[in-house]
């Protein structure tokens, strides 16, 4: 507030022109996070989000015309790939992000310069490699179906990271041939399998496991079934290796979801519970857009855009750390609070401090009222009439000049 009308331009200069090196800032942030917590293997949550802008945003770095599946239409937006860490309880923070550059299409902010194109899964792998290099513990990767590709799974195996990833139903499964397949000349065929669609394979499975909430006699709530599951270990045609795939059907909406994991011995219930931790990154995206107004920033430069996203990430990590400190100190329950709850808690503490000050200091109450009273009335400037200052006649052009 003390900057008044200079606030916007000063902040813009700070974000765009201050001498910052973004990779160094991200490295310092990672080292600080590791000092704040004693980290154990948890979950690497991977997802991408659209940072939407208005139609006048063509000069903002990273903006492309992209198809948004949530709205079902093309929109001008910046696409960001995030990797987020969660221990499954109190410890939560963004690790890093990468900006996605479209392979085709030109925008005015590019100014004719080509930017390297990388797929979203390649950007995610880049962040994972960086996270392991700077000291974050190897953790299980949880991602949605947009990251379930053969090359991405191959990279996760190279990094020796376990994973649970949602699988699209259009994948095909290799089914061994019974009896063996022969060539027209009577020899064994090279490929001793045929392919079937994923839903078709699970239709032939009759064994179903139901997961949900048991009945509670104390409250009178009846048993509630959330998922009907079928589990099978199989080989997919386009993803190498053997995987455990769980088909999960919501009996209420009749929607089907497939989850793929390299944990071949896990039961369906454990896979579902583990994958549910991925929702934390969706909460992060919601808070970034609604509470910290990530989409409201209109800084144009590459540095300004990057620092803005860094600030959003750091704010989220600090708020979760505040919840962690108070929970471990016994001031709060051991359960994890949402970011809006953490903010409301801080607002309550400030509100409480003001009232305690009012009770103890009457002079403070009087001064506060005086300041507020001065700001009640704002008068317009007095209207002045325009008066004739001078009248000249028959002026030639040189005299008029």
Tab-separated table of C-alpha atoms in Angstrom:
chain	number	residue	atom	x	y	z
A	1	UNK	CA	0.000	0.000	0.000
A	2	UNK	CA	2.868	2.426	0.742
A	3	UNK	CA	3.897	2.263	-2.929
A	4	UNK	CA	0.422	3.514	-3.940
A	5	UNK	CA	0.290	4.181	-7.693
A	6	UNK	CA	3.889	3.004	-8.158
A	7	UNK	CA	3.066	-0.489	-6.882
A	8	UNK	CA	2.262	-2.109	-10.238
A	9	UNK	CA	5.212	-0.690	-12.176
A	10	UNK	CA	7.642	-1.375	-9.317
A	11	UNK	CA	6.522	-4.990	-9.006
A	12	UNK	CA	6.709	-5.410	-12.776
A	13	UNK	CA	10.280	-4.102	-12.774
A	14	UNK	CA	11.194	-6.375	-9.860
A	15	UNK	CA	9.887	-9.470	-11.628
A	16	UNK	CA	11.142	-8.699	-15.135
A	17	UNK	CA	14.409	-6.771	-14.797
A	18	UNK	CA	15.955	-7.690	-11.439
A	19	UNK	CA	19.109	-9.769	-11.802
A	20	UNK	CA	17.803	-13.222	-10.939
A	21	UNK	CA	18.956	-16.598	-12.237
A	22	UNK	CA	15.921	-18.868	-12.107
A	23	UNK	CA	17.755	-22.240	-11.921
A	24	UNK	CA	19.770	-20.974	-8.964
A	25	UNK	CA	16.606	-19.822	-7.188
A	26	UNK	CA	15.006	-23.228	-7.747
A	27	UNK	CA	18.117	-24.980	-6.421
A	28	UNK	CA	18.178	-22.806	-3.281
A	29	UNK	CA	14.474	-23.542	-2.771
A	30	UNK	CA	15.125	-27.302	-3.042
A	31	UNK	CA	17.973	-27.129	-0.506
A	32	UNK	CA	15.824	-25.092	1.879
A	33	UNK	CA	12.963	-27.596	1.641
A	34	UNK	CA	15.335	-30.419	2.553
A	35	UNK	CA	16.463	-28.434	5.600
A	36	UNK	CA	12.872	-27.843	6.700
A	37	UNK	CA	11.813	-31.500	6.585
A	38	UNK	CA	13.279	-34.931	7.159
A	39	UNK	CA	12.077	-36.371	3.888
A	40	UNK	CA	11.274	-40.033	3.342
A	41	UNK	CA	10.239	-41.778	0.107
A	42	UNK	CA	6.699	-40.605	-0.615
A	43	UNK	CA	4.924	-39.692	-3.847
A	44	UNK	CA	5.959	-37.692	-6.905
A	45	UNK	CA	2.693	-36.265	-8.273
A	46	UNK	CA	2.828	-35.255	-11.936
A	47	UNK	CA	0.295	-33.211	-13.852
A	48	UNK	CA	-0.008	-30.241	-16.176
A	49	UNK	CA	-2.287	-27.222	-15.931
A	50	UNK	CA	-3.392	-24.346	-18.126
A	51	UNK	CA	-2.714	-20.799	-16.971
A	52	UNK	CA	-5.452	-19.005	-18.902
A	53	UNK	CA	-5.210	-15.458	-20.177
A	54	UNK	CA	-7.430	-12.979	-22.000
A	55	UNK	CA	-7.440	-12.552	-25.768
A	56	UNK	CA	-5.008	-9.608	-25.392
A	57	UNK	CA	-2.225	-11.799	-23.953
A	58	UNK	CA	-0.294	-12.606	-27.125
A	59	UNK	CA	2.805	-10.801	-25.850
A	60	UNK	CA	3.062	-12.816	-22.592
A	61	UNK	CA	5.872	-15.363	-22.698
A	62	UNK	CA	4.761	-18.956	-23.086
A	63	UNK	CA	1.222	-18.246	-24.288
A	64	UNK	CA	-0.048	-20.462	-27.108
A	65	UNK	CA	-3.414	-21.371	-28.547
A	66	UNK	CA	-3.996	-24.716	-26.842
A	67	UNK	CA	-6.916	-27.100	-26.593
A	68	UNK	CA	-8.293	-27.213	-23.050
A	69	UNK	CA	-10.047	-30.516	-22.379
A	70	UNK	CA	-11.784	-29.091	-19.319
A	71	UNK	CA	-13.604	-26.497	-21.446
A	72	UNK	CA	-13.599	-28.458	-24.707
A	73	UNK	CA	-12.278	-25.579	-26.807
A	74	UNK	CA	-9.100	-23.803	-27.905
A	75	UNK	CA	-7.887	-21.091	-25.544
A	76	UNK	CA	-4.895	-18.793	-25.173
A	77	UNK	CA	-2.969	-20.184	-22.235
A	78	UNK	CA	0.401	-21.099	-20.791
A	79	UNK	CA	0.808	-24.834	-20.219
A	80	UNK	CA	2.850	-25.766	-17.139
A	81	UNK	CA	4.076	-29.217	-16.111
A	82	UNK	CA	4.523	-29.637	-12.345
A	83	UNK	CA	6.048	-32.287	-10.121
A	84	UNK	CA	4.679	-32.135	-6.575
A	85	UNK	CA	5.828	-34.056	-3.494
A	86	UNK	CA	3.596	-35.520	-0.800
A	87	UNK	CA	4.383	-37.927	2.016
A	88	UNK	CA	0.713	-38.921	2.161
A	89	UNK	CA	0.017	-36.801	5.237
A	90	UNK	CA	1.430	-33.426	6.351
A	91	UNK	CA	4.462	-32.796	4.137
A	92	UNK	CA	3.448	-31.279	0.795
A	93	UNK	CA	5.224	-28.900	-1.561
A	94	UNK	CA	5.823	-28.262	-5.287
A	95	UNK	CA	9.226	-29.514	-6.411
A	96	UNK	CA	9.633	-27.755	-9.745
A	97	UNK	CA	7.899	-26.882	-12.989
A	98	UNK	CA	8.616	-26.596	-16.693
A	99	UNK	CA	6.903	-24.479	-19.318
A	100	UNK	CA	5.544	-26.310	-22.355
A	101	UNK	CA	6.317	-24.777	-25.759
A	102	UNK	CA	4.118	-25.780	-28.653
A	103	UNK	CA	5.851	-27.413	-31.601
A	104	UNK	CA	3.899	-25.491	-34.248
A	105	UNK	CA	2.332	-22.064	-34.292
A	106	UNK	CA	3.828	-18.627	-33.788
A	107	UNK	CA	2.912	-15.948	-31.284
A	108	UNK	CA	4.096	-12.314	-31.187
A	109	UNK	CA	6.039	-12.866	-27.936
A	110	UNK	CA	8.354	-15.289	-29.771
A	111	UNK	CA	9.635	-12.475	-32.024
A	112	UNK	CA	10.684	-14.994	-34.646
A	113	UNK	CA	12.885	-16.975	-32.232
A	114	UNK	CA	12.494	-20.733	-32.077
A	115	UNK	CA	12.053	-22.324	-28.658
A	116	UNK	CA	12.976	-25.972	-28.103
A	117	UNK	CA	9.996	-28.302	-28.250
A	118	UNK	CA	9.714	-31.069	-25.665
A	119	UNK	CA	6.761	-33.299	-24.975
A	120	UNK	CA	5.043	-32.998	-21.619
A	121	UNK	CA	6.287	-36.384	-20.470
A	122	UNK	CA	9.861	-35.374	-21.426
A	123	UNK	CA	9.503	-32.221	-19.299
A	124	UNK	CA	8.243	-34.356	-16.406
A	125	UNK	CA	11.237	-36.703	-16.744
A	126	UNK	CA	13.540	-33.679	-16.777
A	127	UNK	CA	12.093	-32.491	-13.455
A	128	UNK	CA	12.329	-35.989	-11.936
A	129	UNK	CA	15.991	-36.267	-12.921
A	130	UNK	CA	16.665	-32.844	-11.412
A	131	UNK	CA	14.801	-33.745	-8.192
A	132	UNK	CA	16.821	-36.915	-7.678
A	133	UNK	CA	20.047	-35.094	-8.515
A	134	UNK	CA	19.514	-32.358	-5.894
A	135	UNK	CA	18.734	-34.852	-3.143
A	136	UNK	CA	14.993	-35.588	-3.028
A	137	UNK	CA	14.302	-39.237	-2.052
A	138	UNK	CA	13.133	-41.620	-4.794
A	139	UNK	CA	9.344	-41.784	-4.559
A	140	UNK	CA	6.425	-43.474	-6.285
A	141	UNK	CA	5.188	-41.604	-9.359
A	142	UNK	CA	1.441	-40.917	-9.594
A	143	UNK	CA	0.130	-39.437	-12.841
A	144	UNK	CA	-3.011	-39.270	-14.960
A	145	UNK	CA	-3.617	-40.920	-18.312
A	146	UNK	CA	-1.947	-38.153	-20.371
A	147	UNK	CA	1.427	-39.373	-19.080
A	148	UNK	CA	0.741	-43.076	-19.638
A	149	UNK	CA	2.940	-43.629	-22.692
A	150	UNK	CA	5.546	-46.219	-23.525
A	151	UNK	CA	8.497	-43.772	-23.580
A	152	UNK	CA	7.513	-42.266	-20.207
A	153	UNK	CA	7.229	-45.713	-18.561
A	154	UNK	CA	10.624	-46.598	-20.041
A	155	UNK	CA	12.167	-43.473	-18.483
A	156	UNK	CA	10.651	-44.257	-15.085
A	157	UNK	CA	12.209	-47.712	-15.209
A	158	UNK	CA	15.552	-46.156	-16.103
A	159	UNK	CA	15.277	-43.873	-13.064
A	160	UNK	CA	14.231	-46.903	-10.967
A	161	UNK	CA	11.000	-45.228	-9.867
A	162	UNK	CA	7.855	-47.234	-9.158
A	163	UNK	CA	4.579	-45.862	-10.484
A	164	UNK	CA	0.799	-45.942	-10.598
A	165	UNK	CA	-0.604	-44.254	-13.699
A	166	UNK	CA	-4.116	-44.031	-15.051
A	167	UNK	CA	-4.540	-45.941	-18.283
A	168	UNK	CA	-6.803	-45.028	-21.190
A	169	UNK	CA	-9.230	-47.769	-22.288
A	170	UNK	CA	-8.039	-47.684	-25.918
A	171	UNK	CA	-4.904	-49.694	-25.165
A	172	UNK	CA	-4.634	-53.269	-26.405
A	173	UNK	CA	-3.457	-56.312	-24.464
A	174	UNK	CA	-1.249	-59.141	-25.668
A	175	UNK	CA	-2.961	-62.478	-25.034
A	176	UNK	CA	-0.863	-65.679	-25.443
A	177	UNK	CA	-1.988	-67.967	-28.237
A	178	UNK	CA	-3.523	-71.277	-27.242
A	179	UNK	CA	-2.666	-73.455	-29.128
A	180	UNK	CA	0.596	-71.999	-30.557
A	181	UNK	CA	0.253	-69.917	-33.714
A	182	UNK	CA	1.802	-71.427	-36.843
A	183	UNK	CA	2.928	-69.907	-40.116
A	184	UNK	CA	1.410	-71.101	-43.433
A	185	UNK	CA	4.439	-73.406	-43.763
A	186	UNK	CA	3.718	-75.047	-40.425
A	187	UNK	CA	6.475	-73.343	-38.418
A	188	UNK	CA	6.007	-71.510	-35.101
A	189	UNK	CA	5.030	-67.904	-35.675
A	190	UNK	CA	7.381	-65.203	-34.373
A	191	UNK	CA	4.623	-63.489	-32.331
A	192	UNK	CA	2.865	-66.037	-30.153
A	193	UNK	CA	0.083	-63.698	-29.110
A	194	UNK	CA	-2.942	-61.882	-30.405
A	195	UNK	CA	-4.306	-58.521	-29.236
A	196	UNK	CA	-7.567	-57.706	-27.516
A	197	UNK	CA	-8.919	-54.377	-26.312
A	198	UNK	CA	-8.557	-53.623	-22.623
A	199	UNK	CA	-12.331	-53.535	-21.841
A	200	UNK	CA	-12.794	-56.809	-23.728
A	201	UNK	CA	-10.186	-58.542	-21.560
A	202	UNK	CA	-11.904	-57.495	-18.342
A	203	UNK	CA	-15.340	-58.539	-19.537
A	204	UNK	CA	-14.161	-62.144	-19.437
A	205	UNK	CA	-13.214	-61.822	-15.726
A	206	UNK	CA	-16.063	-62.794	-13.423
A	207	UNK	CA	-14.310	-62.250	-10.070
A	208	UNK	CA	-15.182	-58.789	-8.675
A	209	UNK	CA	-13.950	-57.130	-5.477
A	210	UNK	CA	-15.948	-54.328	-3.880
A	211	UNK	CA	-14.336	-51.482	-1.922
A	212	UNK	CA	-15.978	-48.750	0.092
A	213	UNK	CA	-17.049	-47.810	3.623
A	214	UNK	CA	-18.325	-50.346	6.130
A	215	UNK	CA	-21.563	-49.790	8.047
A	216	UNK	CA	-21.298	-47.645	11.185
A	217	UNK	CA	-23.754	-48.763	13.905
A	218	UNK	CA	-22.942	-45.712	16.051
A	219	UNK	CA	-24.181	-43.224	13.442
A	220	UNK	CA	-26.591	-45.538	11.655
A	221	UNK	CA	-24.842	-45.160	8.303
A	222	UNK	CA	-25.203	-48.127	6.019
A	223	UNK	CA	-22.438	-49.758	4.053
A	224	UNK	CA	-21.458	-47.788	0.951
A	225	UNK	CA	-19.734	-49.392	-2.029
A	226	UNK	CA	-17.473	-46.993	-3.925
A	227	UNK	CA	-15.681	-49.217	-6.417
A	228	UNK	CA	-16.161	-52.532	-8.186
A	229	UNK	CA	-12.687	-53.750	-9.122
A	230	UNK	CA	-11.096	-56.442	-11.270
A	231	UNK	CA	-7.353	-57.072	-11.202
A	232	UNK	CA	-5.170	-58.779	-13.794
A	233	UNK	CA	-1.450	-59.045	-14.515
A	234	UNK	CA	-0.904	-58.569	-18.239
A	235	UNK	CA	1.297	-57.208	-21.009
A	236	UNK	CA	0.212	-54.220	-23.071
A	237	UNK	CA	1.000	-54.015	-26.753
A	238	UNK	CA	2.589	-50.540	-26.714
A	239	UNK	CA	4.129	-50.524	-23.205
A	240	UNK	CA	6.951	-52.929	-22.493
A	241	UNK	CA	7.018	-55.166	-19.458
A	242	UNK	CA	4.524	-56.946	-17.248
A	243	UNK	CA	2.084	-54.792	-15.263
A	244	UNK	CA	-0.744	-55.109	-12.817
A	245	UNK	CA	-3.843	-53.337	-14.159
A	246	UNK	CA	-6.911	-52.603	-12.033
A	247	UNK	CA	-10.301	-51.911	-13.584
A	248	UNK	CA	-12.297	-49.710	-11.214
A	249	UNK	CA	-16.005	-49.076	-11.861
A	250	UNK	CA	-17.995	-46.473	-9.939
A	251	UNK	CA	-21.404	-48.145	-9.393
A	252	UNK	CA	-23.139	-44.766	-8.998
A	253	UNK	CA	-21.955	-43.073	-12.206
A	254	UNK	CA	-20.985	-46.262	-14.083
A	255	UNK	CA	-17.667	-44.683	-15.052
A	256	UNK	CA	-14.668	-46.955	-15.564
A	257	UNK	CA	-11.044	-46.192	-14.764
A	258	UNK	CA	-7.950	-48.307	-15.367
A	259	UNK	CA	-4.836	-48.024	-13.190
A	260	UNK	CA	-1.476	-49.417	-14.273
A	261	UNK	CA	1.349	-50.186	-11.842
A	262	UNK	CA	4.625	-52.080	-11.702
A	263	UNK	CA	3.719	-53.382	-8.223
A	264	UNK	CA	2.577	-56.839	-9.313
A	265	UNK	CA	1.772	-58.120	-5.801
A	266	UNK	CA	-0.405	-55.238	-4.637
A	267	UNK	CA	-4.116	-55.716	-4.112
A	268	UNK	CA	-6.650	-53.455	-5.818
A	269	UNK	CA	-7.523	-51.653	-2.587
A	270	UNK	CA	-3.925	-50.642	-1.914
A	271	UNK	CA	-3.502	-49.410	-5.494
A	272	UNK	CA	-6.680	-47.310	-5.284
A	273	UNK	CA	-5.745	-45.773	-1.922
A	274	UNK	CA	-2.223	-44.971	-3.084
A	275	UNK	CA	-3.406	-43.387	-6.337
A	276	UNK	CA	-5.886	-41.208	-4.425
A	277	UNK	CA	-2.921	-39.199	-3.082
A	278	UNK	CA	-2.595	-37.694	-6.575
A	279	UNK	CA	-5.543	-35.420	-5.774
A	280	UNK	CA	-3.155	-33.193	-3.770
A	281	UNK	CA	-1.729	-31.688	-6.964
A	282	UNK	CA	-5.245	-30.871	-8.199
A	283	UNK	CA	-5.823	-28.965	-4.934
A	284	UNK	CA	-2.566	-27.110	-5.554
A	285	UNK	CA	-3.747	-26.005	-9.011
A	286	UNK	CA	-7.085	-24.843	-7.600
A	287	UNK	CA	-5.425	-22.837	-4.812
A	288	UNK	CA	-2.868	-21.348	-7.195
A	289	UNK	CA	-5.626	-20.002	-9.438
A	290	UNK	CA	-8.207	-19.015	-6.822
A	291	UNK	CA	-6.198	-17.939	-3.761
A	292	UNK	CA	-2.889	-16.688	-5.156
A	293	UNK	CA	-4.367	-15.492	-8.498
A	294	UNK	CA	-1.740	-17.169	-10.683
A	295	UNK	CA	-3.777	-16.417	-13.795
A	296	UNK	CA	-4.077	-12.735	-12.896
A	297	UNK	CA	-0.362	-12.016	-13.411
A	298	UNK	CA	0.233	-10.233	-16.732
A	299	UNK	CA	4.025	-9.927	-16.664
A	300	UNK	CA	5.271	-10.398	-20.226
A	301	UNK	CA	8.950	-11.358	-19.936
A	302	UNK	CA	10.196	-14.929	-19.576
A	303	UNK	CA	11.854	-14.105	-16.259
A	304	UNK	CA	8.748	-12.358	-14.962
A	305	UNK	CA	6.494	-15.296	-15.854
A	306	UNK	CA	8.914	-17.797	-14.282
A	307	UNK	CA	9.355	-15.853	-11.040
A	308	UNK	CA	5.585	-15.419	-10.732
A	309	UNK	CA	5.099	-19.189	-10.925
A	310	UNK	CA	7.989	-19.701	-8.483
A	311	UNK	CA	6.321	-17.340	-6.009
A	312	UNK	CA	3.048	-19.247	-6.257
A	313	UNK	CA	4.906	-22.506	-5.550
A	314	UNK	CA	6.854	-21.046	-2.624
A	315	UNK	CA	3.717	-19.604	-1.033
A	316	UNK	CA	2.074	-23.036	-1.186
A	317	UNK	CA	5.118	-24.677	0.436
A	318	UNK	CA	5.246	-22.077	3.240
A	319	UNK	CA	1.561	-22.466	4.049
A	320	UNK	CA	1.883	-26.247	4.244
A	321	UNK	CA	5.011	-25.875	6.388
A	322	UNK	CA	3.061	-23.701	8.829
A	323	UNK	CA	0.477	-26.471	9.121
A	324	UNK	CA	3.276	-29.021	9.592
A	325	UNK	CA	4.939	-27.018	12.393
A	326	UNK	CA	1.755	-26.531	14.368
A	327	UNK	CA	0.634	-30.140	13.912
A	328	UNK	CA	3.945	-31.585	15.056
A	329	UNK	CA	4.018	-29.130	17.980
A	330	UNK	CA	0.620	-30.371	19.175
A	331	UNK	CA	-1.266	-27.131	18.477
A	332	UNK	CA	-3.322	-28.784	15.745
A	333	UNK	CA	-4.554	-32.279	15.046
A	334	UNK	CA	-2.295	-34.656	13.157
A	335	UNK	CA	-4.612	-34.491	10.172
A	336	UNK	CA	-3.609	-32.476	7.115
A	337	UNK	CA	-5.427	-29.156	6.642
A	338	UNK	CA	-6.345	-27.625	3.319
A	339	UNK	CA	-4.692	-24.391	2.214
A	340	UNK	CA	-7.927	-22.333	2.660
A	341	UNK	CA	-8.131	-23.684	6.231
A	342	UNK	CA	-4.535	-22.650	6.898
A	343	UNK	CA	-5.268	-19.139	5.605
A	344	UNK	CA	-8.453	-18.860	7.691
A	345	UNK	CA	-6.467	-19.957	10.731
A	346	UNK	CA	-3.955	-17.137	10.160
A	347	UNK	CA	-6.793	-14.659	9.672
A	348	UNK	CA	-8.324	-15.818	12.941
A	349	UNK	CA	-5.021	-15.352	14.779
A	350	UNK	CA	-4.721	-11.794	13.420
A	351	UNK	CA	-8.345	-11.064	14.309
A	352	UNK	CA	-7.782	-12.379	17.822
A	353	UNK	CA	-4.591	-10.308	18.258
A	354	UNK	CA	-6.408	-7.102	17.247
A	355	UNK	CA	-9.190	-7.660	19.780
A	356	UNK	CA	-6.706	-8.419	22.539
A	357	UNK	CA	-4.932	-5.171	21.728
A	358	UNK	CA	-8.231	-3.302	21.806
A	359	UNK	CA	-8.996	-4.663	25.258
A	360	UNK	CA	-5.591	-3.743	26.641
A	361	UNK	CA	-5.063	-0.348	24.995
A	362	UNK	CA	-7.931	2.144	24.754
A	363	UNK	CA	-5.653	4.725	23.131
A	364	UNK	CA	-5.050	2.297	20.256
A	365	UNK	CA	-8.819	2.021	19.734
A	366	UNK	CA	-9.181	5.818	19.640
A	367	UNK	CA	-6.313	6.301	17.148
A	368	UNK	CA	-7.701	3.593	14.920
A	369	UNK	CA	-11.074	5.362	14.774
A	370	UNK	CA	-9.387	8.688	13.982
A	371	UNK	CA	-7.519	7.185	11.037
A	372	UNK	CA	-10.643	5.517	9.680
A	373	UNK	CA	-12.660	8.730	10.121
A	374	UNK	CA	-10.165	10.710	8.052
A	375	UNK	CA	-10.595	8.288	5.178
A	376	UNK	CA	-14.404	8.301	5.170
A	377	UNK	CA	-14.981	11.383	3.037
A	378	UNK	CA	-13.184	12.050	-0.207
A	379	UNK	CA	-14.300	15.290	-1.919
A	380	UNK	CA	-13.966	16.003	-5.595
A	381	UNK	CA	-11.709	18.833	-6.661
A	382	UNK	CA	-13.545	22.158	-6.901
A	383	UNK	CA	-14.815	22.888	-10.369
A	384	UNK	CA	-13.172	25.880	-12.042
A	385	UNK	CA	-14.635	27.946	-14.823
A	386	UNK	CA	-12.521	28.494	-17.918
A	387	UNK	CA	-11.748	32.194	-18.416
A	388	UNK	CA	-10.578	34.105	-21.470
A	389	UNK	CA	-6.914	34.942	-21.045
A	390	UNK	CA	-6.134	36.870	-24.230
A	391	UNK	CA	-7.665	37.805	-27.566
A	392	UNK	CA	-5.489	38.602	-30.592
A	393	UNK	CA	-6.718	39.572	-33.986
A	394	UNK	CA	-5.172	39.482	-37.470
A	395	UNK	CA	-2.192	37.389	-36.458
A	396	UNK	CA	-0.020	36.222	-39.357
A	397	UNK	CA	1.430	32.669	-39.173
A	398	UNK	CA	4.853	33.912	-38.015
A	399	UNK	CA	3.386	36.007	-35.169
A	400	UNK	CA	1.107	33.147	-34.150
A	401	UNK	CA	4.142	30.856	-33.927
